[in-house]
Amino acid sequence: MAAASFAVPLLVCSILFPLCFRFGIQKARFAIAAIFLLPTAVGMIVKRFGFAPSAAQQALLWKLSPVVALAVAVISYLISCAVYRRKQV
């Protein structure tokens, strides 16, 4: 559970860093707001329609979330490096 709870902030930061490198913090603030609002909206929609994953599905999601977050972090790192290399200082 600790590894899965570590995965959420890692996933959010993995999305934010390339956006901030590419557009700057001022222009990326709308994307930052969307990154926080989108999961909230999805959660509300899922709750409204009464979707409830089974215990086995929840266990699988908990186990896979650190792996997925780590994969997204590696991809984010590669994208950030590519954006930074192309950026003229």
CSV table of N, CA and C in Angstrom, one decimal:
chain,number,residue,atom,x,y,z
A,1,MET,N,0.8,-1.2,0.0
A,1,MET,CA,0.0,0.0,0.0
A,1,MET,C,0.9,1.3,0.0
A,2,ALA,N,2.0,1.2,0.7
A,2,ALA,CA,2.9,2.3,0.7
A,2,ALA,C,3.5,2.6,-0.7
A,3,ALA,N,3.8,1.6,-1.4
A,3,ALA,CA,4.3,1.7,-2.8
A,3,ALA,C,3.3,2.3,-3.7
A,4,ALA,N,2.0,1.9,-3.5
A,4,ALA,CA,0.9,2.4,-4.3
A,4,ALA,C,0.7,3.9,-4.0
A,5,SER,N,0.7,4.2,-2.7
A,5,SER,CA,0.5,5.6,-2.4
A,5,SER,C,1.6,6.5,-2.8
A,6,PHE,N,2.8,6.0,-3.0
A,6,PHE,CA,4.0,6.7,-3.6
A,6,PHE,C,3.8,6.9,-5.1
A,7,ALA,N,3.0,6.0,-5.7
A,7,ALA,CA,2.8,6.1,-7.1
A,7,ALA,C,2.0,7.3,-7.6
A,8,VAL,N,1.1,7.7,-6.9
A,8,VAL,CA,0.2,8.8,-7.3
A,8,VAL,C,1.0,10.1,-7.4
A,9,PRO,N,1.7,10.6,-6.4
A,9,PRO,CA,2.5,11.8,-6.6
A,9,PRO,C,3.6,11.7,-7.7
A,10,LEU,N,4.1,10.5,-7.8
A,10,LEU,CA,5.1,10.2,-8.9
A,10,LEU,C,4.5,10.4,-10.3
A,11,LEU,N,3.3,9.9,-10.4
A,11,LEU,CA,2.6,10.0,-11.7
A,11,LEU,C,2.2,11.4,-12.0
A,12,VAL,N,1.8,12.2,-11.0
A,12,VAL,CA,1.4,13.6,-11.2
A,12,VAL,C,2.7,14.4,-11.6
A,13,CYS,N,3.8,14.2,-10.9
A,13,CYS,CA,5.0,14.9,-11.2
A,13,CYS,C,5.5,14.5,-12.6
A,14,SER,N,5.4,13.2,-12.9
A,14,SER,CA,5.8,12.8,-14.2
A,14,SER,C,5.1,13.4,-15.4
A,15,ILE,N,3.9,13.8,-15.1
A,15,ILE,CA,3.1,14.5,-16.2
A,15,ILE,C,3.5,16.0,-16.2
A,16,LEU,N,3.7,16.6,-15.0
A,16,LEU,CA,4.0,18.0,-14.8
A,16,LEU,C,5.3,18.5,-15.4
A,17,PHE,N,6.4,17.7,-15.1
A,17,PHE,CA,7.7,18.1,-15.4
A,17,PHE,C,7.9,18.4,-16.9
A,18,PRO,N,7.5,17.5,-17.8
A,18,PRO,CA,7.7,17.8,-19.2
A,18,PRO,C,6.9,19.0,-19.7
A,19,LEU,N,5.7,19.2,-19.1
A,19,LEU,CA,4.9,20.4,-19.4
A,19,LEU,C,5.5,21.7,-19.0
A,20,CYS,N,6.1,21.7,-17.8
A,20,CYS,CA,6.8,22.9,-17.3
A,20,CYS,C,8.0,23.2,-18.1
A,21,PHE,N,8.8,22.1,-18.5
A,21,PHE,CA,10.0,22.3,-19.3
A,21,PHE,C,9.6,22.9,-20.7
A,22,ARG,N,8.5,22.4,-21.2
A,22,ARG,CA,8.2,22.8,-22.6
A,22,ARG,C,7.5,24.2,-22.6
A,23,PHE,N,6.6,24.4,-21.7
A,23,PHE,CA,5.8,25.7,-21.8
A,23,PHE,C,6.1,26.7,-20.8
A,24,GLY,N,6.9,26.3,-19.7
A,24,GLY,CA,7.1,27.2,-18.6
A,24,GLY,C,6.0,27.1,-17.6
A,25,ILE,N,6.2,27.5,-16.4
A,25,ILE,CA,5.3,27.3,-15.3
A,25,ILE,C,4.0,28.1,-15.5
A,26,GLN,N,4.2,29.3,-16.1
A,26,GLN,CA,3.0,30.2,-16.2
A,26,GLN,C,2.0,29.6,-17.3
A,27,LYS,N,2.5,29.2,-18.4
A,27,LYS,CA,1.6,28.6,-19.4
A,27,LYS,C,1.2,27.2,-19.1
A,28,ALA,N,1.9,26.5,-18.3
A,28,ALA,CA,1.5,25.1,-17.9
A,28,ALA,C,0.5,25.1,-16.8
A,29,ARG,N,0.2,26.2,-16.2
A,29,ARG,CA,-0.7,26.2,-15.0
A,29,ARG,C,-2.1,25.7,-15.3
A,30,PHE,N,-2.6,25.9,-16.6
A,30,PHE,CA,-3.9,25.3,-17.0
A,30,PHE,C,-3.8,23.8,-17.0
A,31,ALA,N,-2.7,23.3,-17.5
A,31,ALA,CA,-2.6,21.8,-17.6
A,31,ALA,C,-2.4,21.3,-16.2
A,32,ILE,N,-1.8,22.0,-15.3
A,32,ILE,CA,-1.7,21.6,-13.9
A,32,ILE,C,-3.1,21.5,-13.3
A,33,ALA,N,-3.9,22.5,-13.5
A,33,ALA,CA,-5.3,22.4,-13.0
A,33,ALA,C,-6.0,21.2,-13.6
A,34,ALA,N,-5.9,21.0,-14.8
A,34,ALA,CA,-6.6,19.9,-15.5
A,34,ALA,C,-6.1,18.5,-14.9
A,35,ILE,N,-4.8,18.4,-14.6
A,35,ILE,CA,-4.3,17.2,-14.1
A,35,ILE,C,-4.9,16.9,-12.7
A,36,PHE,N,-5.2,17.9,-11.9
A,36,PHE,CA,-5.8,17.6,-10.6
A,36,PHE,C,-7.3,17.5,-10.7
A,37,LEU,N,-7.9,18.2,-11.7
A,37,LEU,CA,-9.4,18.1,-11.8
A,37,LEU,C,-9.9,16.9,-12.6
A,38,LEU,N,-9.1,16.4,-13.5
A,38,LEU,CA,-9.5,15.2,-14.3
A,38,LEU,C,-9.8,14.0,-13.4
A,39,PRO,N,-8.8,13.6,-12.6
A,39,PRO,CA,-9.1,12.4,-11.7
A,39,PRO,C,-10.3,12.6,-10.8
A,40,THR,N,-10.5,13.8,-10.3
A,40,THR,CA,-11.6,14.1,-9.5
A,40,THR,C,-12.9,13.9,-10.2
A,41,ALA,N,-13.0,14.4,-11.5
A,41,ALA,CA,-14.2,14.3,-12.3
A,41,ALA,C,-14.4,12.8,-12.6
A,42,VAL,N,-13.4,12.1,-13.0
A,42,VAL,CA,-13.6,10.7,-13.3
A,42,VAL,C,-14.1,9.9,-12.1
A,43,GLY,N,-13.5,10.2,-10.9
A,43,GLY,CA,-14.0,9.6,-9.7
A,43,GLY,C,-15.4,9.9,-9.4
A,44,MET,N,-15.9,11.1,-9.6
A,44,MET,CA,-17.3,11.4,-9.4
A,44,MET,C,-18.2,10.7,-10.4
A,45,ILE,N,-17.8,10.6,-11.6
A,45,ILE,CA,-18.6,9.9,-12.6
A,45,ILE,C,-18.7,8.4,-12.3
A,46,VAL,N,-17.6,7.8,-11.9
A,46,VAL,CA,-17.6,6.4,-11.6
A,46,VAL,C,-18.5,6.2,-10.4
A,47,LYS,N,-18.4,7.0,-9.4
A,47,LYS,CA,-19.2,6.9,-8.2
A,47,LYS,C,-20.7,7.0,-8.6
A,48,ARG,N,-21.0,8.0,-9.5
A,48,ARG,CA,-22.4,8.2,-9.8
A,48,ARG,C,-23.0,7.0,-10.5
A,49,PHE,N,-22.3,6.4,-11.4
A,49,PHE,CA,-22.8,5.2,-12.1
A,49,PHE,C,-22.7,3.9,-11.3
A,50,GLY,N,-22.1,4.0,-10.1
A,50,GLY,CA,-22.1,2.9,-9.2
A,50,GLY,C,-21.1,1.8,-9.6
A,51,PHE,N,-20.1,2.1,-10.3
A,51,PHE,CA,-19.1,1.1,-10.6
A,51,PHE,C,-18.2,0.8,-9.4
A,52,ALA,N,-18.1,-0.4,-9.0
A,52,ALA,CA,-17.3,-0.8,-7.9
A,52,ALA,C,-16.5,-2.0,-8.3
A,53,PRO,N,-15.2,-1.9,-8.3
A,53,PRO,CA,-14.3,-3.0,-8.7
A,53,PRO,C,-14.3,-4.1,-7.6
A,54,SER,N,-14.2,-5.3,-8.0
A,54,SER,CA,-14.1,-6.4,-7.1
A,54,SER,C,-12.9,-6.3,-6.2
A,55,ALA,N,-12.8,-7.1,-5.2
A,55,ALA,CA,-11.6,-7.2,-4.3
A,55,ALA,C,-10.4,-7.6,-5.1
A,56,ALA,N,-10.6,-8.6,-6.0
A,56,ALA,CA,-9.4,-9.0,-6.8
A,56,ALA,C,-9.0,-8.0,-7.8
A,57,GLN,N,-9.9,-7.2,-8.4
A,57,GLN,CA,-9.5,-6.1,-9.2
A,57,GLN,C,-8.8,-5.0,-8.5
A,58,GLN,N,-9.2,-4.7,-7.3
A,58,GLN,CA,-8.6,-3.7,-6.4
A,58,GLN,C,-7.2,-4.1,-6.1
A,59,ALA,N,-7.0,-5.4,-5.7
A,59,ALA,CA,-5.7,-5.9,-5.4
A,59,ALA,C,-4.7,-5.8,-6.5
A,60,LEU,N,-5.3,-6.1,-7.7
A,60,LEU,CA,-4.4,-6.1,-8.9
A,60,LEU,C,-4.0,-4.6,-9.2
A,61,LEU,N,-4.9,-3.7,-9.1
A,61,LEU,CA,-4.6,-2.3,-9.3
A,61,LEU,C,-3.6,-1.8,-8.3
A,62,TRP,N,-3.7,-2.2,-7.0
A,62,TRP,CA,-2.7,-1.8,-6.0
A,62,TRP,C,-1.3,-2.3,-6.3
A,63,LYS,N,-1.3,-3.5,-6.9
A,63,LYS,CA,0.0,-4.1,-7.2
A,63,LYS,C,0.6,-3.5,-8.4
A,64,LEU,N,-0.2,-3.2,-9.4
A,64,LEU,CA,0.3,-2.7,-10.7
A,64,LEU,C,0.6,-1.2,-10.6
A,65,SER,N,0.0,-0.4,-9.7
A,65,SER,CA,0.2,1.0,-9.7
A,65,SER,C,1.6,1.5,-9.6
A,66,PRO,N,2.5,0.9,-8.7
A,66,PRO,CA,3.9,1.3,-8.7
A,66,PRO,C,4.6,1.0,-10.0
A,67,VAL,N,4.3,-0.1,-10.6
A,67,VAL,CA,5.0,-0.5,-11.9
A,67,VAL,C,4.6,0.5,-13.0
A,68,VAL,N,3.3,0.8,-13.1
A,68,VAL,CA,2.8,1.8,-14.1
A,68,VAL,C,3.4,3.2,-13.8
A,69,ALA,N,3.4,3.6,-12.6
A,69,ALA,CA,4.0,4.9,-12.2
A,69,ALA,C,5.5,5.0,-12.6
A,70,LEU,N,6.2,4.0,-12.3
A,70,LEU,CA,7.6,3.9,-12.6
A,70,LEU,C,7.8,4.0,-14.1
A,71,ALA,N,7.0,3.3,-14.9
A,71,ALA,CA,7.1,3.3,-16.4
A,71,ALA,C,6.8,4.7,-16.9
A,72,VAL,N,5.8,5.3,-16.3
A,72,VAL,CA,5.4,6.7,-16.8
A,72,VAL,C,6.6,7.7,-16.4
A,73,ALA,N,7.2,7.5,-15.2
A,73,ALA,CA,8.3,8.3,-14.8
A,73,ALA,C,9.5,8.2,-15.7
A,74,VAL,N,9.8,7.0,-16.2
A,74,VAL,CA,10.9,6.8,-17.1
A,74,VAL,C,10.6,7.5,-18.4
A,75,ILE,N,9.4,7.3,-18.9
A,75,ILE,CA,9.0,8.0,-20.2
A,75,ILE,C,9.0,9.5,-20.0
A,76,SER,N,8.5,10.0,-18.9
A,76,SER,CA,8.6,11.4,-18.6
A,76,SER,C,10.0,12.0,-18.6
A,77,TYR,N,10.9,11.2,-18.0
A,77,TYR,CA,12.3,11.6,-18.0
A,77,TYR,C,12.9,11.7,-19.4
A,78,LEU,N,12.6,10.8,-20.2
A,78,LEU,CA,13.1,10.8,-21.6
A,78,LEU,C,12.5,12.0,-22.4
A,79,ILE,N,11.2,12.2,-22.2
A,79,ILE,CA,10.6,13.4,-22.8
A,79,ILE,C,11.2,14.7,-22.3
A,80,SER,N,11.3,14.8,-21.0
A,80,SER,CA,11.9,16.0,-20.4
A,80,SER,C,13.3,16.3,-21.0
A,81,CYS,N,14.1,15.2,-21.0
A,81,CYS,CA,15.5,15.4,-21.6
A,81,CYS,C,15.5,15.9,-23.0
A,82,ALA,N,14.6,15.3,-23.8
A,82,ALA,CA,14.5,15.7,-25.2
A,82,ALA,C,14.0,17.1,-25.4
A,83,VAL,N,13.0,17.6,-24.5
A,83,VAL,CA,12.6,19.0,-24.6
A,83,VAL,C,13.7,19.9,-24.1
A,84,TYR,N,14.4,19.5,-23.1
A,84,TYR,CA,15.5,20.4,-22.6
A,84,TYR,C,16.6,20.5,-23.6
A,85,ARG,N,16.9,19.4,-24.3
A,85,ARG,CA,18.0,19.5,-25.3
A,85,ARG,C,17.6,20.4,-26.5
A,86,ARG,N,16.4,20.4,-26.9
A,86,ARG,CA,15.9,21.2,-28.0
A,86,ARG,C,15.7,22.7,-27.6
A,87,LYS,N,15.6,23.0,-26.3
A,87,LYS,CA,15.4,24.3,-25.8
A,87,LYS,C,16.6,25.1,-26.0
A,88,GLN,N,16.5,26.3,-26.5
A,88,GLN,CA,17.7,27.2,-26.6
A,88,GLN,C,17.8,28.1,-25.4
A,89,VAL,N,18.9,28.0,-24.8
A,89,VAL,CA,19.1,28.8,-23.5
A,89,VAL,C,19.7,30.1,-23.8
